[in-house]
mmCIF file with all atom_site columns, C-alpha atoms in Angstrom:
data_model
loop_
_atom_site.group_PDB
_atom_site.id
_atom_site.type_symbol
_atom_site.label_atom_id
_atom_site.label_alt_id
_atom_site.label_comp_id
_atom_site.label_asym_id
_atom_site.label_entity_id
_atom_site.label_seq_id
_atom_site.pdbx_PDB_ins_code
_atom_site.Cartn_x
_atom_site.Cartn_y
_atom_site.Cartn_z
_atom_site.occupancy
_atom_site.B_iso_or_equiv
_atom_site.pdbx_formal_charge
_atom_site.auth_seq_id
_atom_site.auth_comp_id
_atom_site.auth_asym_id
_atom_site.auth_atom_id
_atom_site.pdbx_PDB_model_num
ATOM 1   C CA . ASN A 1 1   ? -13.805 12.987  0.069   1.00 0.00 ? 1   ASN A CA 1
ATOM 2   C CA . ALA A 1 2   ? -15.070 12.979  4.474   1.00 0.00 ? 2   ALA A CA 1
ATOM 3   C CA . ASN A 1 3   ? -16.814 15.801  5.591   1.00 0.00 ? 3   ASN A CA 1
ATOM 4   C CA . ALA A 1 4   ? -15.268 17.806  8.905   1.00 0.00 ? 4   ALA A CA 1
ATOM 5   C CA . SER A 1 5   ? -17.397 17.407  11.435  1.00 0.00 ? 5   SER A CA 1
ATOM 6   C CA . GLY A 1 6   ? -17.725 18.832  14.459  1.00 0.00 ? 6   GLY A CA 1
ATOM 7   C CA . MET A 1 7   ? -16.254 22.369  14.262  1.00 0.00 ? 7   MET A CA 1
ATOM 8   C CA . VAL A 1 8   ? -17.745 25.233  15.845  1.00 0.00 ? 8   VAL A CA 1
ATOM 9   C CA . ILE A 1 9   ? -17.379 28.754  15.477  1.00 0.00 ? 9   ILE A CA 1
ATOM 10  C CA . TRP A 1 10  ? -18.771 31.390  17.996  1.00 0.00 ? 10  TRP A CA 1
ATOM 11  C CA . ALA A 1 11  ? -17.623 35.002  19.325  1.00 0.00 ? 11  ALA A CA 1
ATOM 12  C CA . ILE A 1 12  ? -17.495 36.984  22.529  1.00 0.00 ? 12  ILE A CA 1
ATOM 13  C CA . TYR A 1 13  ? -17.850 40.272  23.514  1.00 0.00 ? 13  TYR A CA 1
ATOM 14  C CA . ASP A 1 14  ? -14.337 41.762  24.836  1.00 0.00 ? 14  ASP A CA 1
ATOM 15  C CA . PHE A 1 15  ? -16.020 44.337  27.144  1.00 0.00 ? 15  PHE A CA 1
ATOM 16  C CA . ASP A 1 16  ? -17.883 41.346  28.694  1.00 0.00 ? 16  ASP A CA 1
ATOM 17  C CA . SER A 1 17  ? -17.438 38.443  27.484  1.00 0.00 ? 17  SER A CA 1
ATOM 18  C CA . GLY A 1 18  ? -21.020 37.971  26.666  1.00 0.00 ? 18  GLY A CA 1
ATOM 19  C CA . SER A 1 19  ? -22.185 35.781  23.888  1.00 0.00 ? 19  SER A CA 1
ATOM 20  C CA . TYR A 1 20  ? -22.061 37.186  20.750  1.00 0.00 ? 20  TYR A CA 1
ATOM 21  C CA . ASP A 1 21  ? -25.944 37.337  18.927  1.00 0.00 ? 21  ASP A CA 1
ATOM 22  C CA . GLY A 1 22  ? -24.731 37.915  15.608  1.00 0.00 ? 22  GLY A CA 1
ATOM 23  C CA . SER A 1 23  ? -23.666 36.620  11.578  1.00 0.00 ? 23  SER A CA 1
ATOM 24  C CA . LEU A 1 24  ? -19.900 35.129  11.369  1.00 0.00 ? 24  LEU A CA 1
ATOM 25  C CA . THR A 1 25  ? -18.881 35.031  7.960   1.00 0.00 ? 25  THR A CA 1
ATOM 26  C CA . MET A 1 26  ? -16.138 32.303  7.686   1.00 0.00 ? 26  MET A CA 1
ATOM 27  C CA . ASN A 1 27  ? -12.812 32.508  5.141   1.00 0.00 ? 27  ASN A CA 1
ATOM 28  C CA . ASN A 1 28  ? -13.742 29.062  3.796   1.00 0.00 ? 28  ASN A CA 1
ATOM 29  C CA . THR A 1 29  ? -16.990 26.988  3.549   1.00 0.00 ? 29  THR A CA 1
ATOM 30  C CA . ASN A 1 30  ? -15.520 24.046  1.991   1.00 0.00 ? 30  ASN A CA 1
ATOM 31  C CA . TYR A 1 31  ? -15.838 21.356  4.458   1.00 0.00 ? 31  TYR A CA 1
ATOM 32  C CA . ASN A 1 32  ? -14.993 18.354  1.983   1.00 0.00 ? 32  ASN A CA 1
ATOM 33  C CA . TYR A 1 33  ? -11.474 17.595  0.108   1.00 0.00 ? 33  TYR A CA 1
ATOM 34  C CA . ALA A 1 34  ? -10.914 15.020  -2.260  1.00 0.00 ? 34  ALA A CA 1
ATOM 35  C CA . THR A 1 35  ? -7.294  14.689  -2.501  1.00 0.00 ? 35  THR A CA 1
ATOM 36  C CA . ALA A 1 36  ? -4.634  15.310  0.637   1.00 0.00 ? 36  ALA A CA 1
ATOM 37  C CA . GLN A 1 37  ? -4.111  18.641  2.153   1.00 0.00 ? 37  GLN A CA 1
ATOM 38  C CA . ARG A 1 38  ? -4.655  21.171  5.013   1.00 0.00 ? 38  ARG A CA 1
ATOM 39  C CA . GLN A 1 39  ? -7.273  23.863  4.963   1.00 0.00 ? 39  GLN A CA 1
ATOM 40  C CA . GLY A 1 40  ? -7.195  26.347  8.416   1.00 0.00 ? 40  GLY A CA 1
ATOM 41  C CA . TYR A 1 41  ? -10.852 27.723  9.038   1.00 0.00 ? 41  TYR A CA 1
ATOM 42  C CA . LYS A 1 42  ? -11.240 30.820  11.035  1.00 0.00 ? 42  LYS A CA 1
ATOM 43  C CA . VAL A 1 43  ? -13.806 33.985  11.398  1.00 0.00 ? 43  VAL A CA 1
ATOM 44  C CA . SER A 1 44  ? -12.913 37.108  8.484   1.00 0.00 ? 44  SER A CA 1
ATOM 45  C CA . SER A 1 45  ? -16.091 39.256  9.373   1.00 0.00 ? 45  SER A CA 1
ATOM 46  C CA . ALA A 1 46  ? -18.829 40.003  11.675  1.00 0.00 ? 46  ALA A CA 1
ATOM 47  C CA . THR A 1 47  ? -21.654 41.275  9.934   1.00 0.00 ? 47  THR A CA 1
ATOM 48  C CA . GLY A 1 48  ? -23.086 43.903  12.780  1.00 0.00 ? 48  GLY A CA 1
ATOM 49  C CA . ASP A 1 49  ? -26.610 42.209  12.571  1.00 0.00 ? 49  ASP A CA 1
ATOM 50  C CA . ASP A 1 50  ? -26.066 42.450  16.721  1.00 0.00 ? 50  ASP A CA 1
ATOM 51  C CA . THR A 1 51  ? -27.663 43.602  19.578  1.00 0.00 ? 51  THR A CA 1
ATOM 52  C CA . TYR A 1 52  ? -25.427 46.194  19.422  1.00 0.00 ? 52  TYR A CA 1
ATOM 53  C CA . GLY A 1 53  ? -24.571 46.765  15.719  1.00 0.00 ? 53  GLY A CA 1
ATOM 54  C CA . ILE A 1 54  ? -20.501 45.383  16.565  1.00 0.00 ? 54  ILE A CA 1
ATOM 55  C CA . SER A 1 55  ? -18.856 44.481  13.309  1.00 0.00 ? 55  SER A CA 1
ATOM 56  C CA . VAL A 1 56  ? -15.197 44.295  14.300  1.00 0.00 ? 56  VAL A CA 1
ATOM 57  C CA . VAL A 1 57  ? -13.323 41.671  15.546  1.00 0.00 ? 57  VAL A CA 1
ATOM 58  C CA . SER A 1 58  ? -10.689 42.097  17.505  1.00 0.00 ? 58  SER A CA 1
ATOM 59  C CA . THR A 1 59  ? -9.368  38.443  17.418  1.00 0.00 ? 59  THR A CA 1
ATOM 60  C CA . THR A 1 60  ? -10.268 35.576  15.840  1.00 0.00 ? 60  THR A CA 1
ATOM 61  C CA . ASN A 1 61  ? -7.766  32.088  16.290  1.00 0.00 ? 61  ASN A CA 1
ATOM 62  C CA . GLU A 1 62  ? -7.891  29.349  13.823  1.00 0.00 ? 62  GLU A CA 1
ATOM 63  C CA . THR A 1 63  ? -8.428  25.685  13.205  1.00 0.00 ? 63  THR A CA 1
ATOM 64  C CA . TYR A 1 64  ? -7.695  23.342  10.748  1.00 0.00 ? 64  TYR A CA 1
ATOM 65  C CA . CYS A 1 65  ? -8.636  20.189  9.097   1.00 0.00 ? 65  CYS A CA 1
ATOM 66  C CA . ILE A 1 66  ? -6.109  17.623  7.045   1.00 0.00 ? 66  ILE A CA 1
ATOM 67  C CA . TRP A 1 67  ? -7.862  15.151  4.849   1.00 0.00 ? 67  TRP A CA 1
ATOM 68  C CA . ASP A 1 68  ? -5.403  12.739  3.901   1.00 0.00 ? 68  ASP A CA 1
ATOM 69  C CA . SER A 1 69  ? -5.013  9.730   1.928   1.00 0.00 ? 69  SER A CA 1
ATOM 70  C CA . LEU A 1 70  ? -2.028  7.017   1.550   1.00 0.00 ? 70  LEU A CA 1
ATOM 71  C CA . THR A 1 71  ? 0.298   5.985   -0.977  1.00 0.00 ? 71  THR A CA 1
ATOM 72  C CA . VAL A 1 72  ? 1.018   2.439   -0.478  1.00 0.00 ? 72  VAL A CA 1
ATOM 73  C CA . TYR A 1 73  ? 4.296   0.204   -1.617  1.00 0.00 ? 73  TYR A CA 1
ATOM 74  C CA . ILE A 1 74  ? 5.159   -3.026  -1.999  1.00 0.00 ? 74  ILE A CA 1
ATOM 75  C CA . SER A 1 75  ? 8.791   -4.827  -2.893  1.00 0.00 ? 75  SER A CA 1
ATOM 76  C CA . PRO A 1 76  ? 9.142   -8.256  -3.496  1.00 0.00 ? 76  PRO A CA 1
ATOM 77  C CA . PRO A 1 77  ? 10.002  -11.298 -1.793  1.00 0.00 ? 77  PRO A CA 1
ATOM 78  C CA . ILE A 1 78  ? 14.438  -11.878 -2.082  1.00 0.00 ? 78  ILE A CA 1
ATOM 79  C CA . ASP A 1 79  ? 14.108  -14.756 -3.855  1.00 0.00 ? 79  ASP A CA 1
ATOM 80  C CA . GLN A 1 80  ? 11.062  -14.491 -6.222  1.00 0.00 ? 80  GLN A CA 1
ATOM 81  C CA . ARG A 1 81  ? 11.180  -18.561 -7.446  1.00 0.00 ? 81  ARG A CA 1
ATOM 82  C CA . GLN A 1 82  ? 11.631  -21.060 -5.353  1.00 0.00 ? 82  GLN A CA 1
ATOM 83  C CA . ASN A 1 83  ? 11.403  -24.490 -4.633  1.00 0.00 ? 83  ASN A CA 1
ATOM 84  C CA . LEU A 1 84  ? 8.033   -26.050 -3.798  1.00 0.00 ? 84  LEU A CA 1
ATOM 85  C CA . ASP A 1 85  ? 6.698   -25.168 -0.417  1.00 0.00 ? 85  ASP A CA 1
ATOM 86  C CA . SER A 1 86  ? 9.415   -22.783 0.183   1.00 0.00 ? 86  SER A CA 1
ATOM 87  C CA . ASN A 1 87  ? 8.463   -19.430 2.076   1.00 0.00 ? 87  ASN A CA 1
ATOM 88  C CA . ALA A 1 88  ? 8.505   -16.091 0.318   1.00 0.00 ? 88  ALA A CA 1
ATOM 89  C CA . THR A 1 89  ? 10.732  -14.468 2.379   1.00 0.00 ? 89  THR A CA 1
ATOM 90  C CA . GLY A 1 90  ? 11.734  -10.839 2.511   1.00 0.00 ? 90  GLY A CA 1
ATOM 91  C CA . MET A 1 91  ? 8.548   -9.197  0.797   1.00 0.00 ? 91  MET A CA 1
ATOM 92  C CA . VAL A 1 92  ? 7.484   -5.745  2.684   1.00 0.00 ? 92  VAL A CA 1
ATOM 93  C CA . ILE A 1 93  ? 4.134   -3.770  2.200   1.00 0.00 ? 93  ILE A CA 1
ATOM 94  C CA . TRP A 1 94  ? 4.369   -0.242  3.972   1.00 0.00 ? 94  TRP A CA 1
ATOM 95  C CA . ALA A 1 95  ? 2.488   3.126   3.175   1.00 0.00 ? 95  ALA A CA 1
ATOM 96  C CA . ASP A 1 96  ? 2.932   6.642   3.790   1.00 0.00 ? 96  ASP A CA 1
ATOM 97  C CA . TYR A 1 97  ? 0.471   9.418   4.453   1.00 0.00 ? 97  TYR A CA 1
ATOM 98  C CA . ASP A 1 98  ? 0.389   11.499  0.873   1.00 0.00 ? 98  ASP A CA 1
ATOM 99  C CA . TYR A 1 99  ? -0.058  15.013  2.539   1.00 0.00 ? 99  TYR A CA 1
ATOM 100 C CA . ASP A 1 100 ? 3.158   14.864  4.473   1.00 0.00 ? 100 ASP A CA 1
ATOM 101 C CA . SER A 1 101 ? 4.826   11.441  3.432   1.00 0.00 ? 101 SER A CA 1
ATOM 102 C CA . THR A 1 102 ? 5.334   10.247  6.825   1.00 0.00 ? 102 THR A CA 1
ATOM 103 C CA . SER A 1 103 ? 4.831   6.965   7.711   1.00 0.00 ? 103 SER A CA 1
ATOM 104 C CA . TYR A 1 104 ? 1.525   5.100   8.004   1.00 0.00 ? 104 TYR A CA 1
ATOM 105 C CA . ASP A 1 105 ? 1.557   3.071   11.249  1.00 0.00 ? 105 ASP A CA 1
ATOM 106 C CA . GLY A 1 106 ? -1.539  1.249   10.605  1.00 0.00 ? 106 GLY A CA 1
ATOM 107 C CA . THR A 1 107 ? -3.125  -2.261  9.219   1.00 0.00 ? 107 THR A CA 1
ATOM 108 C CA . LEU A 1 108 ? -2.915  -2.728  5.540   1.00 0.00 ? 108 LEU A CA 1
ATOM 109 C CA . ASN A 1 109 ? -4.570  -5.429  3.845   1.00 0.00 ? 109 ASN A CA 1
ATOM 110 C CA . CYS A 1 110 ? -2.886  -7.896  1.245   1.00 0.00 ? 110 CYS A CA 1
ATOM 111 C CA . ASN A 1 111 ? -4.728  -9.832  -0.841  1.00 0.00 ? 111 ASN A CA 1
ATOM 112 C CA . ASN A 1 112 ? -3.124  -13.085 -0.251  1.00 0.00 ? 112 ASN A CA 1
ATOM 113 C CA . THR A 1 113 ? -1.556  -13.789 2.922   1.00 0.00 ? 113 THR A CA 1
ATOM 114 C CA . ASP A 1 114 ? -0.491  -17.332 2.084   1.00 0.00 ? 114 ASP A CA 1
ATOM 115 C CA . TYR A 1 115 ? 3.465   -17.251 1.078   1.00 0.00 ? 115 TYR A CA 1
ATOM 116 C CA . ASN A 1 116 ? 4.439   -20.663 0.944   1.00 0.00 ? 116 ASN A CA 1
ATOM 117 C CA . GLY A 1 117 ? 2.077   -21.733 -2.000  1.00 0.00 ? 117 GLY A CA 1
ATOM 118 C CA . ASP A 1 118 ? 0.020   -24.710 -2.535  1.00 0.00 ? 118 ASP A CA 1
ATOM 119 C CA . GLY A 1 119 ? 2.541   -27.470 -3.519  1.00 0.00 ? 119 GLY A CA 1
ATOM 120 C CA . THR A 1 120 ? 2.330   -27.339 -7.389  1.00 0.00 ? 120 THR A CA 1
ATOM 121 C CA . ALA A 1 121 ? 4.500   -25.266 -10.121 1.00 0.00 ? 121 ALA A CA 1
ATOM 122 C CA . VAL A 1 122 ? 2.561   -21.635 -9.563  1.00 0.00 ? 122 VAL A CA 1
ATOM 123 C CA . ARG A 1 123 ? 3.013   -17.792 -9.482  1.00 0.00 ? 123 ARG A CA 1
ATOM 124 C CA . TRP A 1 124 ? 0.740   -15.795 -6.874  1.00 0.00 ? 124 TRP A CA 1
ATOM 125 C CA . TYR A 1 125 ? 0.446   -11.746 -6.955  1.00 0.00 ? 125 TYR A CA 1
ATOM 126 C CA . TYR A 1 126 ? 0.687   -10.061 -4.260  1.00 0.00 ? 126 TYR A CA 1
ATOM 127 C CA . LYS A 1 127 ? -1.139  -6.258  -3.668  1.00 0.00 ? 127 LYS A CA 1
ATOM 128 C CA . VAL A 1 128 ? -2.516  -4.126  -1.113  1.00 0.00 ? 128 VAL A CA 1
ATOM 129 C CA . GLY A 1 129 ? -6.444  -3.979  -1.571  1.00 0.00 ? 129 GLY A CA 1
ATOM 130 C CA . SER A 1 130 ? -7.442  -1.587  1.986   1.00 0.00 ? 130 SER A CA 1
ATOM 131 C CA . ALA A 1 131 ? -6.231  0.241   4.864   1.00 0.00 ? 131 ALA A CA 1
ATOM 132 C CA . ASN A 1 132 ? -7.977  -0.843  8.459   1.00 0.00 ? 132 ASN A CA 1
ATOM 133 C CA . GLY A 1 133 ? -8.169  3.059   9.965   1.00 0.00 ? 133 GLY A CA 1
ATOM 134 C CA . ASP A 1 134 ? -6.511  1.668   13.304  1.00 0.00 ? 134 ASP A CA 1
ATOM 135 C CA . ASP A 1 135 ? -3.697  4.126   12.458  1.00 0.00 ? 135 ASP A CA 1
ATOM 136 C CA . THR A 1 136 ? -3.462  7.746   14.795  1.00 0.00 ? 136 THR A CA 1
ATOM 137 C CA . TYR A 1 137 ? -5.865  9.273   12.354  1.00 0.00 ? 137 TYR A CA 1
ATOM 138 C CA . GLY A 1 138 ? -8.341  6.623   11.328  1.00 0.00 ? 138 GLY A CA 1
ATOM 139 C CA . ILE A 1 139 ? -7.475  6.826   7.423   1.00 0.00 ? 139 ILE A CA 1
ATOM 140 C CA . THR A 1 140 ? -8.758  4.652   4.823   1.00 0.00 ? 140 THR A CA 1
ATOM 141 C CA . SER A 1 141 ? -8.552  5.620   1.945   1.00 0.00 ? 141 SER A CA 1
ATOM 142 C CA . ILE A 1 142 ? -5.507  4.855   -0.972  1.00 0.00 ? 142 ILE A CA 1
ATOM 143 C CA . ALA A 1 143 ? -4.939  7.036   -3.564  1.00 0.00 ? 143 ALA A CA 1
ATOM 144 C CA . THR A 1 144 ? -1.986  5.251   -4.846  1.00 0.00 ? 144 THR A CA 1
ATOM 145 C CA . VAL A 1 145 ? -0.596  1.505   -4.850  1.00 0.00 ? 145 VAL A CA 1
ATOM 146 C CA . TYR A 1 146 ? 2.835   1.309   -6.160  1.00 0.00 ? 146 TYR A CA 1
ATOM 147 C CA . ASN A 1 147 ? 3.697   -2.221  -7.396  1.00 0.00 ? 147 ASN A CA 1
ATOM 148 C CA . THR A 1 148 ? 1.919   -5.938  -7.242  1.00 0.00 ? 148 THR A CA 1
ATOM 149 C CA . THR A 1 149 ? 4.452   -8.311  -6.832  1.00 0.00 ? 149 THR A CA 1
ATOM 150 C CA . TYR A 1 150 ? 4.251   -12.125 -7.340  1.00 0.00 ? 150 TYR A CA 1
ATOM 151 C CA . HIS A 1 151 ? 6.284   -15.369 -6.205  1.00 0.00 ? 151 HIS A CA 1
ATOM 152 C CA . ILE A 1 152 ? 6.857   -18.275 -8.367  1.00 0.00 ? 152 ILE A CA 1
ATOM 153 C CA . TRP A 1 153 ? 6.860   -21.768 -6.740  1.00 0.00 ? 153 TRP A CA 1
ATOM 154 C CA . ASP A 1 154 ? 8.616   -24.203 -9.356  1.00 0.00 ? 154 ASP A CA 1
ATOM 155 C CA . SER A 1 155 ? 9.601   -27.824 -10.007 1.00 0.00 ? 155 SER A CA 1
ATOM 156 C CA . LEU A 1 156 ? 11.855  -29.358 -12.120 1.00 0.00 ? 156 LEU A CA 1
ATOM 157 C CA . THR A 1 157 ? 10.607  -32.430 -15.087 1.00 0.00 ? 157 THR A CA 1
ATOM 158 C CA . ILE A 1 158 ? 13.931  -34.191 -15.456 1.00 0.00 ? 158 ILE A CA 1
ATOM 159 C CA . VAL A 1 159 ? 13.775  -36.547 -19.350 1.00 0.00 ? 159 VAL A CA 1
ATOM 160 C CA . ALA A 1 160 ? 16.997  -38.757 -19.192 1.00 0.00 ? 160 ALA A CA 1
ATOM 161 C CA . TYR A 1 161 ? 18.074  -40.015 -22.983 1.00 0.00 ? 161 TYR A CA 1
ATOM 162 C CA . GLU A 1 162 ? 19.390  -43.326 -23.048 1.00 0.00 ? 162 GLU A CA 1
ATOM 163 C CA . PRO A 1 163 ? 23.261  -43.527 -24.366 1.00 0.00 ? 163 PRO A CA 1
ATOM 164 C CA . THR A 1 164 ? 23.461  -44.280 -28.145 1.00 0.00 ? 164 THR A CA 1
ATOM 165 C CA . ASP A 1 165 ? 24.536  -47.920 -27.080 1.00 0.00 ? 165 ASP A CA 1
ATOM 166 C CA . THR A 1 166 ? 23.093  -49.398 -23.993 1.00 0.00 ? 166 THR A CA 1
ATOM 167 C CA . ARG A 1 167 ? 25.296  -52.866 -23.899 1.00 0.00 ? 167 ARG A CA 1
ATOM 168 C CA . ILE A 1 168 ? 28.947  -52.526 -24.637 1.00 0.00 ? 168 ILE A CA 1
ATOM 169 C CA . ASN A 1 169 ? 32.087  -53.889 -23.267 1.00 0.00 ? 169 ASN A CA 1
ATOM 170 C CA . THR A 1 170 ? 33.589  -53.882 -20.028 1.00 0.00 ? 170 THR A CA 1
ATOM 171 C CA . GLY A 1 171 ? 36.327  -50.771 -19.768 1.00 0.00 ? 171 GLY A CA 1
ATOM 172 C CA . THR A 1 172 ? 34.467  -49.314 -22.231 1.00 0.00 ? 172 THR A CA 1
ATOM 173 C CA . ASN A 1 173 ? 33.219  -45.636 -21.603 1.00 0.00 ? 173 ASN A CA 1
ATOM 174 C CA . MET A 1 174 ? 29.426  -44.951 -21.964 1.00 0.00 ? 174 MET A CA 1
ATOM 175 C CA . THR A 1 175 ? 28.431  -41.844 -24.492 1.00 0.00 ? 175 THR A CA 1
ATOM 176 C CA . ASN A 1 176 ? 25.843  -39.925 -25.613 1.00 0.00 ? 176 ASN A CA 1
ATOM 177 C CA . MET A 1 177 ? 23.640  -40.356 -22.398 1.00 0.00 ? 177 MET A CA 1
ATOM 178 C CA . VAL A 1 178 ? 21.722  -36.577 -22.365 1.00 0.00 ? 178 VAL A CA 1
ATOM 179 C CA . PHE A 1 179 ? 20.093  -35.666 -19.229 1.00 0.00 ? 179 PHE A CA 1
ATOM 180 C CA . ASN A 1 180 ? 17.750  -32.373 -19.801 1.00 0.00 ? 180 ASN A CA 1
ATOM 181 C CA . ALA A 1 181 ? 14.911  -30.624 -17.658 1.00 0.00 ? 181 ALA A CA 1
ATOM 182 C CA . THR A 1 182 ? 12.666  -27.961 -17.833 1.00 0.00 ? 182 THR A CA 1
ATOM 183 C CA . TYR A 1 183 ? 10.941  -25.996 -15.059 1.00 0.00 ? 183 TYR A CA 1
ATOM 184 C CA . ASP A 1 184 ? 7.442   -26.705 -14.319 1.00 0.00 ? 184 ASP A CA 1
ATOM 185 C CA . TYR A 1 185 ? 5.780   -23.742 -13.922 1.00 0.00 ? 185 TYR A CA 1
ATOM 186 C CA . ASP A 1 186 ? 6.468   -21.931 -17.511 1.00 0.00 ? 186 ASP A CA 1
ATOM 187 C CA . SER A 1 187 ? 8.647   -24.572 -19.840 1.00 0.00 ? 187 SER A CA 1
ATOM 188 C CA . THR A 1 188 ? 11.632  -23.205 -19.752 1.00 0.00 ? 188 THR A CA 1
ATOM 189 C CA . LEU A 1 189 ? 14.931  -24.745 -19.796 1.00 0.00 ? 189 LEU A CA 1
ATOM 190 C CA . PHE A 1 190 ? 16.907  -25.841 -16.623 1.00 0.00 ? 190 PHE A CA 1
ATOM 191 C CA . ASP A 1 191 ? 19.702  -23.628 -16.375 1.00 0.00 ? 191 ASP A CA 1
ATOM 192 C CA . GLY A 1 192 ? 21.438  -25.369 -13.585 1.00 0.00 ? 192 GLY A CA 1
ATOM 193 C CA . THR A 1 193 ? 23.519  -28.264 -12.211 1.00 0.00 ? 193 THR A CA 1
ATOM 194 C CA . PHE A 1 194 ? 22.541  -32.088 -12.351 1.00 0.00 ? 194 PHE A CA 1
ATOM 195 C CA . THR A 1 195 ? 24.130  -34.425 -9.971  1.00 0.00 ? 195 THR A CA 1
#
């Protein structure tokens, strides 16, 4: 969706290299495309409305422009649920150019750059919203964003249930004391081990 600007077309006479003063017809006059692609531009004919009536084109070179965009990927953290204030590690964000699938060499901007939570049980999402255009080609157009990832910082709420009898004889085993815990983020039952 950007215009290919700065393209200049001219011709010279083969006999004396003087500037051609007639009209040239291009093979393509569309200078803006909405999808990733390469378009070539060259002179297809001369009309012969110049000083000498010359319409034969002996040699024409071709120039081109590539319209491009990015496909962005994000991989999740190694462990998507961790203790409060721990770092979400292993999250990887990258992009490829859509025209030729080569790796994007610029900067991608994530909606969130905090990777250690805010000290409470919370789930944060991460996705790429924009590209800086500081790459080799100045591409900022993002066509597709695959994957939004997340990280959960969590803690436990532990409840202890008293034994059936809270005072018993020495040398007797205490019975029916129960510990129960739930995750604070979603109140699901803790499935680990208590010490």
